[in-house]
Amino acid sequence: LGFGLDLFTPVLEDRDGDGAWSSNLMPPVDVRASLAGYIWACMASPAGVLRWGGSHVVLGLAALRRNDVLGHVASLAAEQSGGVFVDKRLPFYCLHALQWFLIAIARAAPEYPTALAPFADKITDWALKDQPHVLIRQFAARAGLALLDHGTLQDEDGLRDRLLKVNVSPHPVVDSKRFERTRGKKRAAV
């Protein structure tokens, strides 16, 4: 390793990667928080296979009742930041990460509701409060409804009805024939 690093040292510049070392690049002391950071960064990846893998890890954490790591991932989801786990020069796709996190949570909620109980309030917030992303609201609502069905979450203030109405338009459906194509009459052959 030392030999390999010595080969790179002469060509590396301070502007490469995240730049010169600073305390802002220090990973969390808790290894579970570091693991959560990598999982969160995977779910924000432009590569679909990494997002898919990260989502399955979240499902696995719920199945194994690893709330210690899952709690750190949920905290990163609430912050919507990549922190030290992403290159500071590249965009961090926080909506990708949140969407794939909630896909996993919606999948885990019917089977492992007790593992998600500590995050129930945040899940309903993603469904009901100031979230413009339709899929994020939908997956959060599905997870919330599953938690309600299992008694992990209490139905207060009409929560079930509000979750059922997520992404439902308040406007009536308008039937219109404006965009129907009409068939023209066949022309007689000349």
Short mmCIF file of N, CA and C in Angstrom, two decimals, residues 13-182:
data_model
loop_
_atom_site.label_atom_id
_atom_site.label_comp_id
_atom_site.label_asym_id
_atom_site.label_seq_id
_atom_site.Cartn_x
_atom_site.Cartn_y
_atom_site.Cartn_z
N GLU A 13 -2.58 16.83 -6.45
CA GLU A 13 -2.59 18.26 -6.13
C GLU A 13 -3.68 18.53 -5.12
N ASP A 14 -3.61 19.68 -4.46
CA ASP A 14 -4.60 20.01 -3.43
C ASP A 14 -6.02 20.12 -3.97
N ARG A 15 -6.14 20.39 -5.26
CA ARG A 15 -7.49 20.53 -5.83
C ARG A 15 -8.09 19.19 -6.25
N ASP A 16 -7.33 18.11 -6.19
CA ASP A 16 -7.84 16.78 -6.54
C ASP A 16 -8.77 16.27 -5.44
N GLY A 17 -9.77 15.52 -5.85
CA GLY A 17 -10.71 14.95 -4.87
C GLY A 17 -11.41 16.04 -4.09
N ASP A 18 -11.43 15.90 -2.79
CA ASP A 18 -12.05 16.90 -1.92
C ASP A 18 -11.07 17.98 -1.49
N GLY A 19 -9.88 17.98 -2.06
CA GLY A 19 -8.90 19.00 -1.73
C GLY A 19 -8.02 18.58 -0.57
N ALA A 20 -7.35 19.55 -0.01
CA ALA A 20 -6.45 19.29 1.12
C ALA A 20 -7.27 18.80 2.32
N TRP A 21 -6.63 18.01 3.14
CA TRP A 21 -7.30 17.44 4.31
C TRP A 21 -7.75 18.55 5.25
N SER A 22 -8.98 18.40 5.76
CA SER A 22 -9.49 19.31 6.79
C SER A 22 -10.37 18.50 7.72
N SER A 23 -10.69 19.07 8.84
CA SER A 23 -11.53 18.37 9.82
C SER A 23 -12.94 18.14 9.28
N ASN A 24 -13.35 18.89 8.25
CA ASN A 24 -14.67 18.69 7.63
C ASN A 24 -14.78 17.34 6.92
N LEU A 25 -13.64 16.72 6.63
CA LEU A 25 -13.62 15.43 5.94
C LEU A 25 -13.59 14.26 6.91
N MET A 26 -13.58 14.55 8.20
CA MET A 26 -13.49 13.49 9.20
C MET A 26 -14.81 12.72 9.25
N PRO A 27 -14.75 11.40 9.07
CA PRO A 27 -15.98 10.60 9.15
C PRO A 27 -16.46 10.51 10.59
N PRO A 28 -17.70 10.09 10.78
CA PRO A 28 -18.20 9.94 12.15
C PRO A 28 -17.36 8.92 12.94
N VAL A 29 -17.29 9.12 14.22
CA VAL A 29 -16.54 8.22 15.08
C VAL A 29 -17.25 6.86 15.19
N ASP A 30 -18.56 6.89 15.23
CA ASP A 30 -19.36 5.66 15.35
C ASP A 30 -19.39 4.95 14.00
N VAL A 31 -18.93 3.70 13.97
CA VAL A 31 -18.88 2.96 12.72
C VAL A 31 -20.27 2.75 12.13
N ARG A 32 -21.30 2.68 12.97
CA ARG A 32 -22.67 2.51 12.47
C ARG A 32 -23.13 3.76 11.71
N ALA A 33 -22.71 4.92 12.18
CA ALA A 33 -23.03 6.16 11.47
C ALA A 33 -22.29 6.22 10.14
N SER A 34 -21.07 5.73 10.11
CA SER A 34 -20.31 5.69 8.85
C SER A 34 -20.96 4.73 7.86
N LEU A 35 -21.37 3.57 8.34
CA LEU A 35 -22.05 2.61 7.48
C LEU A 35 -23.33 3.23 6.91
N ALA A 36 -24.07 3.92 7.75
CA ALA A 36 -25.31 4.59 7.31
C ALA A 36 -25.00 5.63 6.24
N GLY A 37 -23.88 6.34 6.38
CA GLY A 37 -23.50 7.33 5.38
C GLY A 37 -23.24 6.72 4.03
N TYR A 38 -22.60 5.57 4.01
CA TYR A 38 -22.37 4.88 2.74
C TYR A 38 -23.67 4.38 2.13
N ILE A 39 -24.56 3.87 2.96
CA ILE A 39 -25.86 3.41 2.46
C ILE A 39 -26.63 4.58 1.88
N TRP A 40 -26.65 5.70 2.59
CA TRP A 40 -27.36 6.90 2.14
C TRP A 40 -26.77 7.40 0.83
N ALA A 41 -25.45 7.43 0.73
CA ALA A 41 -24.80 7.88 -0.50
C ALA A 41 -25.12 6.95 -1.67
N CYS A 42 -25.22 5.65 -1.42
CA CYS A 42 -25.58 4.70 -2.49
C CYS A 42 -26.97 5.02 -3.04
N MET A 43 -27.90 5.35 -2.16
CA MET A 43 -29.26 5.60 -2.62
C MET A 43 -29.38 6.92 -3.39
N ALA A 44 -28.35 7.75 -3.33
CA ALA A 44 -28.34 9.00 -4.08
C ALA A 44 -27.54 8.89 -5.37
N SER A 45 -27.00 7.74 -5.63
CA SER A 45 -26.13 7.54 -6.78
C SER A 45 -26.88 7.72 -8.10
N PRO A 46 -26.20 8.25 -9.12
CA PRO A 46 -26.81 8.30 -10.45
C PRO A 46 -26.99 6.89 -11.05
N ALA A 47 -26.24 5.92 -10.54
CA ALA A 47 -26.34 4.54 -11.04
C ALA A 47 -27.49 3.82 -10.35
N GLY A 48 -28.45 3.37 -11.14
CA GLY A 48 -29.63 2.71 -10.59
C GLY A 48 -29.32 1.47 -9.78
N VAL A 49 -28.30 0.72 -10.18
CA VAL A 49 -27.96 -0.51 -9.47
C VAL A 49 -27.50 -0.21 -8.04
N LEU A 50 -26.83 0.90 -7.83
CA LEU A 50 -26.41 1.28 -6.48
C LEU A 50 -27.60 1.73 -5.64
N ARG A 51 -28.51 2.49 -6.25
CA ARG A 51 -29.72 2.90 -5.50
C ARG A 51 -30.51 1.67 -5.09
N TRP A 52 -30.68 0.73 -6.02
CA TRP A 52 -31.41 -0.49 -5.75
C TRP A 52 -30.75 -1.27 -4.61
N GLY A 53 -29.43 -1.38 -4.66
CA GLY A 53 -28.69 -2.09 -3.61
C GLY A 53 -28.83 -1.41 -2.27
N GLY A 54 -28.71 -0.09 -2.24
CA GLY A 54 -28.87 0.65 -0.99
C GLY A 54 -30.25 0.48 -0.39
N SER A 55 -31.25 0.46 -1.25
CA SER A 55 -32.62 0.27 -0.79
C SER A 55 -32.80 -1.12 -0.17
N HIS A 56 -32.19 -2.12 -0.77
CA HIS A 56 -32.28 -3.48 -0.22
C HIS A 56 -31.52 -3.60 1.10
N VAL A 57 -30.47 -2.84 1.26
CA VAL A 57 -29.76 -2.83 2.54
C VAL A 57 -30.67 -2.26 3.62
N VAL A 58 -31.39 -1.19 3.30
CA VAL A 58 -32.33 -0.61 4.28
C VAL A 58 -33.40 -1.64 4.64
N LEU A 59 -33.92 -2.35 3.67
CA LEU A 59 -34.89 -3.41 3.94
C LEU A 59 -34.27 -4.47 4.84
N GLY A 60 -33.03 -4.84 4.57
CA GLY A 60 -32.33 -5.82 5.41
C GLY A 60 -32.12 -5.33 6.83
N LEU A 61 -31.81 -4.04 6.97
CA LEU A 61 -31.65 -3.47 8.31
C LEU A 61 -32.95 -3.56 9.11
N ALA A 62 -34.06 -3.30 8.43
CA ALA A 62 -35.36 -3.40 9.10
C ALA A 62 -35.65 -4.85 9.47
N ALA A 63 -35.35 -5.78 8.56
CA ALA A 63 -35.60 -7.20 8.82
C ALA A 63 -34.76 -7.70 9.99
N LEU A 64 -33.55 -7.20 10.11
CA LEU A 64 -32.66 -7.62 11.19
C LEU A 64 -32.84 -6.78 12.46
N ARG A 65 -33.78 -5.84 12.39
CA ARG A 65 -34.06 -4.95 13.53
C ARG A 65 -32.81 -4.17 13.96
N ARG A 66 -32.05 -3.71 12.98
CA ARG A 66 -30.84 -2.94 13.26
C ARG A 66 -31.17 -1.46 13.30
N ASN A 67 -31.95 -1.09 14.31
CA ASN A 67 -32.38 0.31 14.45
C ASN A 67 -31.23 1.25 14.72
N ASP A 68 -30.11 0.71 15.21
CA ASP A 68 -28.96 1.58 15.43
C ASP A 68 -28.46 2.16 14.11
N VAL A 69 -28.31 1.34 13.09
CA VAL A 69 -27.86 1.82 11.78
C VAL A 69 -29.01 2.51 11.05
N LEU A 70 -30.20 1.91 11.12
CA LEU A 70 -31.37 2.48 10.44
C LEU A 70 -31.68 3.88 10.96
N GLY A 71 -31.48 4.10 12.24
CA GLY A 71 -31.68 5.44 12.81
C GLY A 71 -30.74 6.47 12.22
N HIS A 72 -29.50 6.06 11.98
CA HIS A 72 -28.54 6.98 11.36
C HIS A 72 -28.94 7.29 9.92
N VAL A 73 -29.42 6.28 9.19
CA VAL A 73 -29.87 6.52 7.81
C VAL A 73 -31.07 7.46 7.82
N ALA A 74 -32.00 7.24 8.74
CA ALA A 74 -33.18 8.11 8.85
C ALA A 74 -32.77 9.55 9.19
N SER A 75 -31.76 9.71 10.02
CA SER A 75 -31.28 11.06 10.34
C SER A 75 -30.69 11.74 9.12
N LEU A 76 -29.91 11.00 8.33
CA LEU A 76 -29.37 11.56 7.09
C LEU A 76 -30.49 11.90 6.11
N ALA A 77 -31.54 11.07 6.09
CA ALA A 77 -32.69 11.35 5.22
C ALA A 77 -33.38 12.64 5.66
N ALA A 78 -33.49 12.85 6.95
CA ALA A 78 -34.12 14.07 7.46
C ALA A 78 -33.26 15.30 7.14
N GLU A 79 -31.94 15.15 7.21
CA GLU A 79 -31.03 16.26 6.90
C GLU A 79 -30.92 16.50 5.41
N GLN A 80 -31.10 15.46 4.61
CA GLN A 80 -30.96 15.49 3.16
C GLN A 80 -29.60 16.05 2.72
N SER A 81 -28.58 15.49 3.34
CA SER A 81 -27.21 15.90 3.02
C SER A 81 -26.36 14.65 2.89
N GLY A 82 -25.36 14.70 2.03
CA GLY A 82 -24.45 13.58 1.86
C GLY A 82 -23.27 13.62 2.80
N GLY A 83 -22.99 14.80 3.35
CA GLY A 83 -21.90 14.95 4.30
C GLY A 83 -20.56 14.52 3.72
N VAL A 84 -19.79 13.83 4.52
CA VAL A 84 -18.44 13.43 4.12
C VAL A 84 -18.44 12.22 3.19
N PHE A 85 -19.60 11.70 2.87
CA PHE A 85 -19.68 10.49 2.07
C PHE A 85 -19.84 10.76 0.57
N VAL A 86 -19.81 12.02 0.20
CA VAL A 86 -19.92 12.37 -1.22
C VAL A 86 -18.84 13.39 -1.56
N ASP A 87 -18.48 13.41 -2.83
CA ASP A 87 -17.50 14.37 -3.34
C ASP A 87 -18.14 15.75 -3.34
N LYS A 88 -17.49 16.71 -2.72
CA LYS A 88 -18.08 18.04 -2.58
C LYS A 88 -18.24 18.76 -3.92
N ARG A 89 -17.53 18.31 -4.96
CA ARG A 89 -17.64 18.97 -6.26
C ARG A 89 -18.81 18.44 -7.08
N LEU A 90 -19.38 17.32 -6.68
CA LEU A 90 -20.45 16.69 -7.44
C LEU A 90 -21.80 16.97 -6.79
N PRO A 91 -22.85 17.01 -7.58
CA PRO A 91 -24.18 17.21 -6.98
C PRO A 91 -24.58 15.98 -6.17
N PHE A 92 -25.29 16.23 -5.09
CA PHE A 92 -25.82 15.14 -4.27
C PHE A 92 -27.31 15.06 -4.56
N TYR A 93 -27.75 13.92 -5.05
CA TYR A 93 -29.14 13.74 -5.44
C TYR A 93 -29.97 13.30 -4.24
N CYS A 94 -30.30 14.27 -3.40
CA CYS A 94 -30.99 13.94 -2.15
C CYS A 94 -32.40 13.40 -2.39
N LEU A 95 -33.07 13.84 -3.45
CA LEU A 95 -34.40 13.30 -3.73
C LEU A 95 -34.32 11.85 -4.18
N HIS A 96 -33.27 11.48 -4.93
CA HIS A 96 -33.04 10.08 -5.26
C HIS A 96 -32.92 9.27 -3.98
N ALA A 97 -32.05 9.75 -3.10
CA ALA A 97 -31.78 9.01 -1.86
C ALA A 97 -33.05 8.87 -1.02
N LEU A 98 -33.79 9.95 -0.87
CA LEU A 98 -35.01 9.90 -0.07
C LEU A 98 -36.05 8.99 -0.71
N GLN A 99 -36.19 9.06 -2.02
CA GLN A 99 -37.15 8.21 -2.71
C GLN A 99 -36.81 6.74 -2.51
N TRP A 100 -35.55 6.36 -2.70
CA TRP A 100 -35.16 4.96 -2.57
C TRP A 100 -35.19 4.51 -1.11
N PHE A 101 -34.91 5.40 -0.20
CA PHE A 101 -35.05 5.08 1.22
C PHE A 101 -36.51 4.76 1.54
N LEU A 102 -37.42 5.58 1.02
CA LEU A 102 -38.84 5.36 1.31
C LEU A 102 -39.42 4.17 0.54
N ILE A 103 -38.85 3.84 -0.60
CA ILE A 103 -39.25 2.60 -1.28
C ILE A 103 -38.97 1.42 -0.35
N ALA A 104 -37.80 1.42 0.25
CA ALA A 104 -37.44 0.35 1.19
C ALA A 104 -38.32 0.37 2.43
N ILE A 105 -38.58 1.57 2.94
CA ILE A 105 -39.41 1.69 4.14
C ILE A 105 -40.83 1.21 3.86
N ALA A 106 -41.37 1.58 2.69
CA ALA A 106 -42.73 1.14 2.32
C ALA A 106 -42.78 -0.38 2.16
N ARG A 107 -41.70 -0.95 1.67
CA ARG A 107 -41.63 -2.41 1.53
C ARG A 107 -41.49 -3.09 2.89
N ALA A 108 -40.74 -2.47 3.80
CA ALA A 108 -40.48 -3.06 5.11
C ALA A 108 -41.65 -2.90 6.08
N ALA A 109 -42.43 -1.85 5.92
CA ALA A 109 -43.47 -1.52 6.91
C ALA A 109 -44.49 -2.64 7.15
N PRO A 110 -44.99 -3.33 6.12
CA PRO A 110 -45.96 -4.40 6.41
C PRO A 110 -45.36 -5.60 7.15
N GLU A 111 -44.08 -5.89 6.92
CA GLU A 111 -43.47 -7.07 7.51
C GLU A 111 -42.72 -6.78 8.81
N TYR A 112 -42.17 -5.60 8.94
CA TYR A 112 -41.34 -5.27 10.11
C TYR A 112 -41.76 -3.93 10.72
N PRO A 113 -43.04 -3.79 11.08
CA PRO A 113 -43.51 -2.49 11.56
C PRO A 113 -42.85 -2.03 12.86
N THR A 114 -42.50 -2.95 13.73
CA THR A 114 -41.89 -2.54 15.00
C THR A 114 -40.50 -1.95 14.79
N ALA A 115 -39.81 -2.40 13.74
CA ALA A 115 -38.49 -1.84 13.44
C ALA A 115 -38.58 -0.39 12.98
N LEU A 116 -39.74 -0.03 12.42
CA LEU A 116 -39.91 1.33 11.89
C LEU A 116 -40.64 2.26 12.86
N ALA A 117 -41.10 1.73 13.97
CA ALA A 117 -41.86 2.54 14.93
C ALA A 117 -41.13 3.82 15.36
N PRO A 118 -39.81 3.78 15.60
CA PRO A 118 -39.14 5.03 16.02
C PRO A 118 -39.17 6.14 14.96
N PHE A 119 -39.44 5.77 13.71
CA PHE A 119 -39.39 6.75 12.62
C PHE A 119 -40.78 7.07 12.08
N ALA A 120 -41.82 6.61 12.74
CA ALA A 120 -43.19 6.74 12.24
C ALA A 120 -43.59 8.19 12.02
N ASP A 121 -43.26 9.06 12.95
CA ASP A 121 -43.65 10.47 12.80
C ASP A 121 -42.97 11.12 11.60
N LYS A 122 -41.70 10.81 11.40
CA LYS A 122 -40.98 11.38 10.26
C LYS A 122 -41.53 10.84 8.94
N ILE A 123 -41.91 9.57 8.93
CA ILE A 123 -42.48 8.97 7.73
C ILE A 123 -43.78 9.68 7.35
N THR A 124 -44.64 9.94 8.33
CA THR A 124 -45.90 10.65 8.03
C THR A 124 -45.64 12.09 7.64
N ASP A 125 -44.60 12.70 8.20
CA ASP A 125 -44.25 14.06 7.77
C ASP A 125 -43.87 14.10 6.31
N TRP A 126 -43.09 13.11 5.86
CA TRP A 126 -42.71 13.06 4.44
C TRP A 126 -43.93 12.90 3.55
N ALA A 127 -44.94 12.22 4.04
CA ALA A 127 -46.15 12.02 3.25
C ALA A 127 -47.04 13.26 3.23
N LEU A 128 -47.07 13.99 4.32
CA LEU A 128 -48.10 15.02 4.48
C LEU A 128 -47.60 16.46 4.52
N LYS A 129 -46.33 16.69 4.73
CA LYS A 129 -45.86 18.07 4.96
C LYS A 129 -44.86 18.54 3.92
N ASP A 130 -45.24 19.50 3.15
CA ASP A 130 -44.32 20.26 2.28
C ASP A 130 -43.38 19.42 1.43
N GLN A 131 -43.81 18.29 0.95
CA GLN A 131 -42.98 17.47 0.08
C GLN A 131 -43.56 17.53 -1.33
N PRO A 132 -42.86 18.19 -2.27
CA PRO A 132 -43.41 18.32 -3.62
C PRO A 132 -43.28 17.05 -4.47
N HIS A 133 -42.46 16.11 -4.07
CA HIS A 133 -42.18 14.93 -4.89
C HIS A 133 -43.28 13.89 -4.71
N VAL A 134 -43.98 13.58 -5.79
CA VAL A 134 -45.15 12.70 -5.76
C VAL A 134 -44.79 11.29 -5.27
N LEU A 135 -43.71 10.71 -5.78
CA LEU A 135 -43.35 9.35 -5.38
C LEU A 135 -42.91 9.28 -3.92
N ILE A 136 -42.20 10.29 -3.47
CA ILE A 136 -41.79 10.32 -2.07
C ILE A 136 -43.02 10.36 -1.17
N ARG A 137 -43.97 11.22 -1.51
CA ARG A 137 -45.21 11.28 -0.72
C ARG A 137 -45.94 9.94 -0.75
N GLN A 138 -46.01 9.31 -1.93
CA GLN A 138 -46.75 8.06 -2.07
C GLN A 138 -46.13 6.93 -1.26
N PHE A 139 -44.82 6.76 -1.36
CA PHE A 139 -44.17 5.68 -0.60
C PHE A 139 -44.24 5.94 0.90
N ALA A 140 -44.11 7.19 1.30
CA ALA A 140 -44.24 7.51 2.73
C ALA A 140 -45.66 7.23 3.21
N ALA A 141 -46.65 7.56 2.39
CA ALA A 141 -48.05 7.29 2.77
C ALA A 141 -48.30 5.79 2.88
N ARG A 142 -47.76 5.00 1.95
CA ARG A 142 -47.92 3.54 2.03
C ARG A 142 -47.32 2.99 3.31
N ALA A 143 -46.13 3.47 3.65
CA ALA A 143 -45.49 3.01 4.88
C ALA A 143 -46.31 3.43 6.09
N GLY A 144 -46.80 4.65 6.10
CA GLY A 144 -47.62 5.13 7.21
C GLY A 144 -48.89 4.32 7.38
N LEU A 145 -49.54 4.00 6.26
CA LEU A 145 -50.76 3.18 6.32
C LEU A 145 -50.46 1.78 6.85
N ALA A 146 -49.35 1.20 6.45
CA ALA A 146 -48.97 -0.12 6.96
C ALA A 146 -48.71 -0.05 8.46
N LEU A 147 -48.07 1.01 8.92
CA LEU A 147 -47.82 1.16 10.35
C LEU A 147 -49.12 1.35 11.12
N LEU A 148 -50.07 2.05 10.53
CA LEU A 148 -51.40 2.19 11.14
C LEU A 148 -52.10 0.84 11.22
N ASP A 149 -52.04 0.06 10.15
CA ASP A 149 -52.69 -1.25 10.11
C ASP A 149 -52.16 -2.19 11.19
N HIS A 150 -50.87 -2.06 11.52
CA HIS A 150 -50.27 -2.95 12.51
C HIS A 150 -50.30 -2.36 13.92
N GLY A 151 -50.92 -1.19 14.08
CA GLY A 151 -51.03 -0.58 15.41
C GLY A 151 -49.75 0.05 15.91
N THR A 152 -48.75 0.15 15.05
CA THR A 152 -47.49 0.79 15.42
C THR A 152 -47.64 2.30 15.48
N LEU A 153 -48.57 2.82 14.73
CA LEU A 153 -48.84 4.25 14.65
C LEU A 153 -50.31 4.45 15.01
N GLN A 154 -50.59 5.47 15.80
CA GLN A 154 -51.96 5.74 16.23
C GLN A 154 -52.67 6.65 15.24
N ASP A 155 -53.93 6.34 14.97
CA ASP A 155 -54.75 7.14 14.05
C ASP A 155 -55.34 8.32 14.81
N GLU A 156 -54.59 9.40 14.84
CA GLU A 156 -55.03 10.62 15.52
C GLU A 156 -55.29 11.70 14.48
N ASP A 157 -56.30 12.50 14.73
CA ASP A 157 -56.65 13.63 13.86
C ASP A 157 -56.89 13.19 12.42
N GLY A 158 -57.51 12.04 12.23
CA GLY A 158 -57.84 11.58 10.89
C GLY A 158 -56.63 11.24 10.05
N LEU A 159 -55.58 10.72 10.69
CA LEU A 159 -54.34 10.43 9.98
C LEU A 159 -54.56 9.45 8.83
N ARG A 160 -55.33 8.40 9.05
CA ARG A 160 -55.57 7.41 8.00
C ARG A 160 -56.19 8.06 6.77
N ASP A 161 -57.20 8.89 6.97
CA ASP A 161 -57.86 9.55 5.84
C ASP A 161 -56.90 10.48 5.11
N ARG A 162 -56.08 11.19 5.87
CA ARG A 162 -55.13 12.09 5.22
C ARG A 162 -54.09 11.31 4.42
N LEU A 163 -53.64 10.17 4.94
CA LEU A 163 -52.68 9.35 4.20
C LEU A 163 -53.31 8.73 2.96
N LEU A 164 -54.57 8.35 3.07
CA LEU A 164 -55.27 7.79 1.91
C LEU A 164 -55.46 8.83 0.80
N LYS A 165 -55.52 10.10 1.18
CA LYS A 165 -55.74 11.17 0.20
C LYS A 165 -54.46 11.77 -0.36
N VAL A 166 -53.32 11.22 0.02
CA VAL A 166 -52.05 11.72 -0.51
C VAL A 166 -52.06 11.51 -2.02
N ASN A 167 -51.72 12.54 -2.76
CA ASN A 167 -51.64 12.55 -4.22
C ASN A 167 -52.99 12.41 -4.92
N VAL A 168 -54.08 12.54 -4.18
CA VAL A 168 -55.41 12.54 -4.80
C VAL A 168 -55.78 13.99 -5.07
N SER A 169 -56.14 14.28 -6.29
CA SER A 169 -56.48 15.64 -6.67
C SER A 169 -57.77 16.08 -6.00
N PRO A 170 -57.83 17.31 -5.50
CA PRO A 170 -59.07 17.81 -4.93
C PRO A 170 -60.07 18.26 -6.01
N HIS A 171 -59.64 18.26 -7.25
CA HIS A 171 -60.48 18.72 -8.35
C HIS A 171 -61.23 17.55 -8.97
N PRO A 172 -62.44 17.82 -9.46
CA PRO A 172 -63.20 16.73 -10.08
C PRO A 172 -62.58 16.34 -11.43
N VAL A 173 -62.83 15.10 -11.82
CA VAL A 173 -62.35 14.61 -13.11
C VAL A 173 -63.20 15.24 -14.20
N VAL A 174 -62.55 15.71 -15.23
CA VAL A 174 -63.24 16.33 -16.35
C VAL A 174 -63.09 15.42 -17.56
N ASP A 175 -64.21 14.97 -18.08
CA ASP A 175 -64.17 14.17 -19.30
C ASP A 175 -64.12 15.11 -20.49
N SER A 176 -63.19 14.84 -21.35
CA SER A 176 -63.02 15.69 -22.52
C SER A 176 -62.71 14.82 -23.72
N LYS A 177 -63.26 15.20 -24.86
CA LYS A 177 -62.97 14.49 -26.10
C LYS A 177 -62.03 15.31 -26.98
N ARG A 178 -61.48 16.32 -26.42
CA ARG A 178 -60.66 17.25 -27.18
C ARG A 178 -59.46 16.55 -27.83
N PHE A 179 -58.90 15.57 -27.14
CA PHE A 179 -57.68 14.96 -27.65
C PHE A 179 -57.94 13.64 -28.37
N GLU A 180 -59.18 13.29 -28.57
CA GLU A 180 -59.47 12.07 -29.32
C GLU A 180 -59.15 12.31 -30.79
N ARG A 181 -58.61 11.32 -31.41
CA ARG A 181 -58.31 11.43 -32.84
C ARG A 181 -59.53 11.00 -33.63
N THR A 182 -59.79 11.71 -34.64
CA THR A 182 -60.91 11.34 -35.51
C THR A 182 -60.34 10.71 -36.76
#
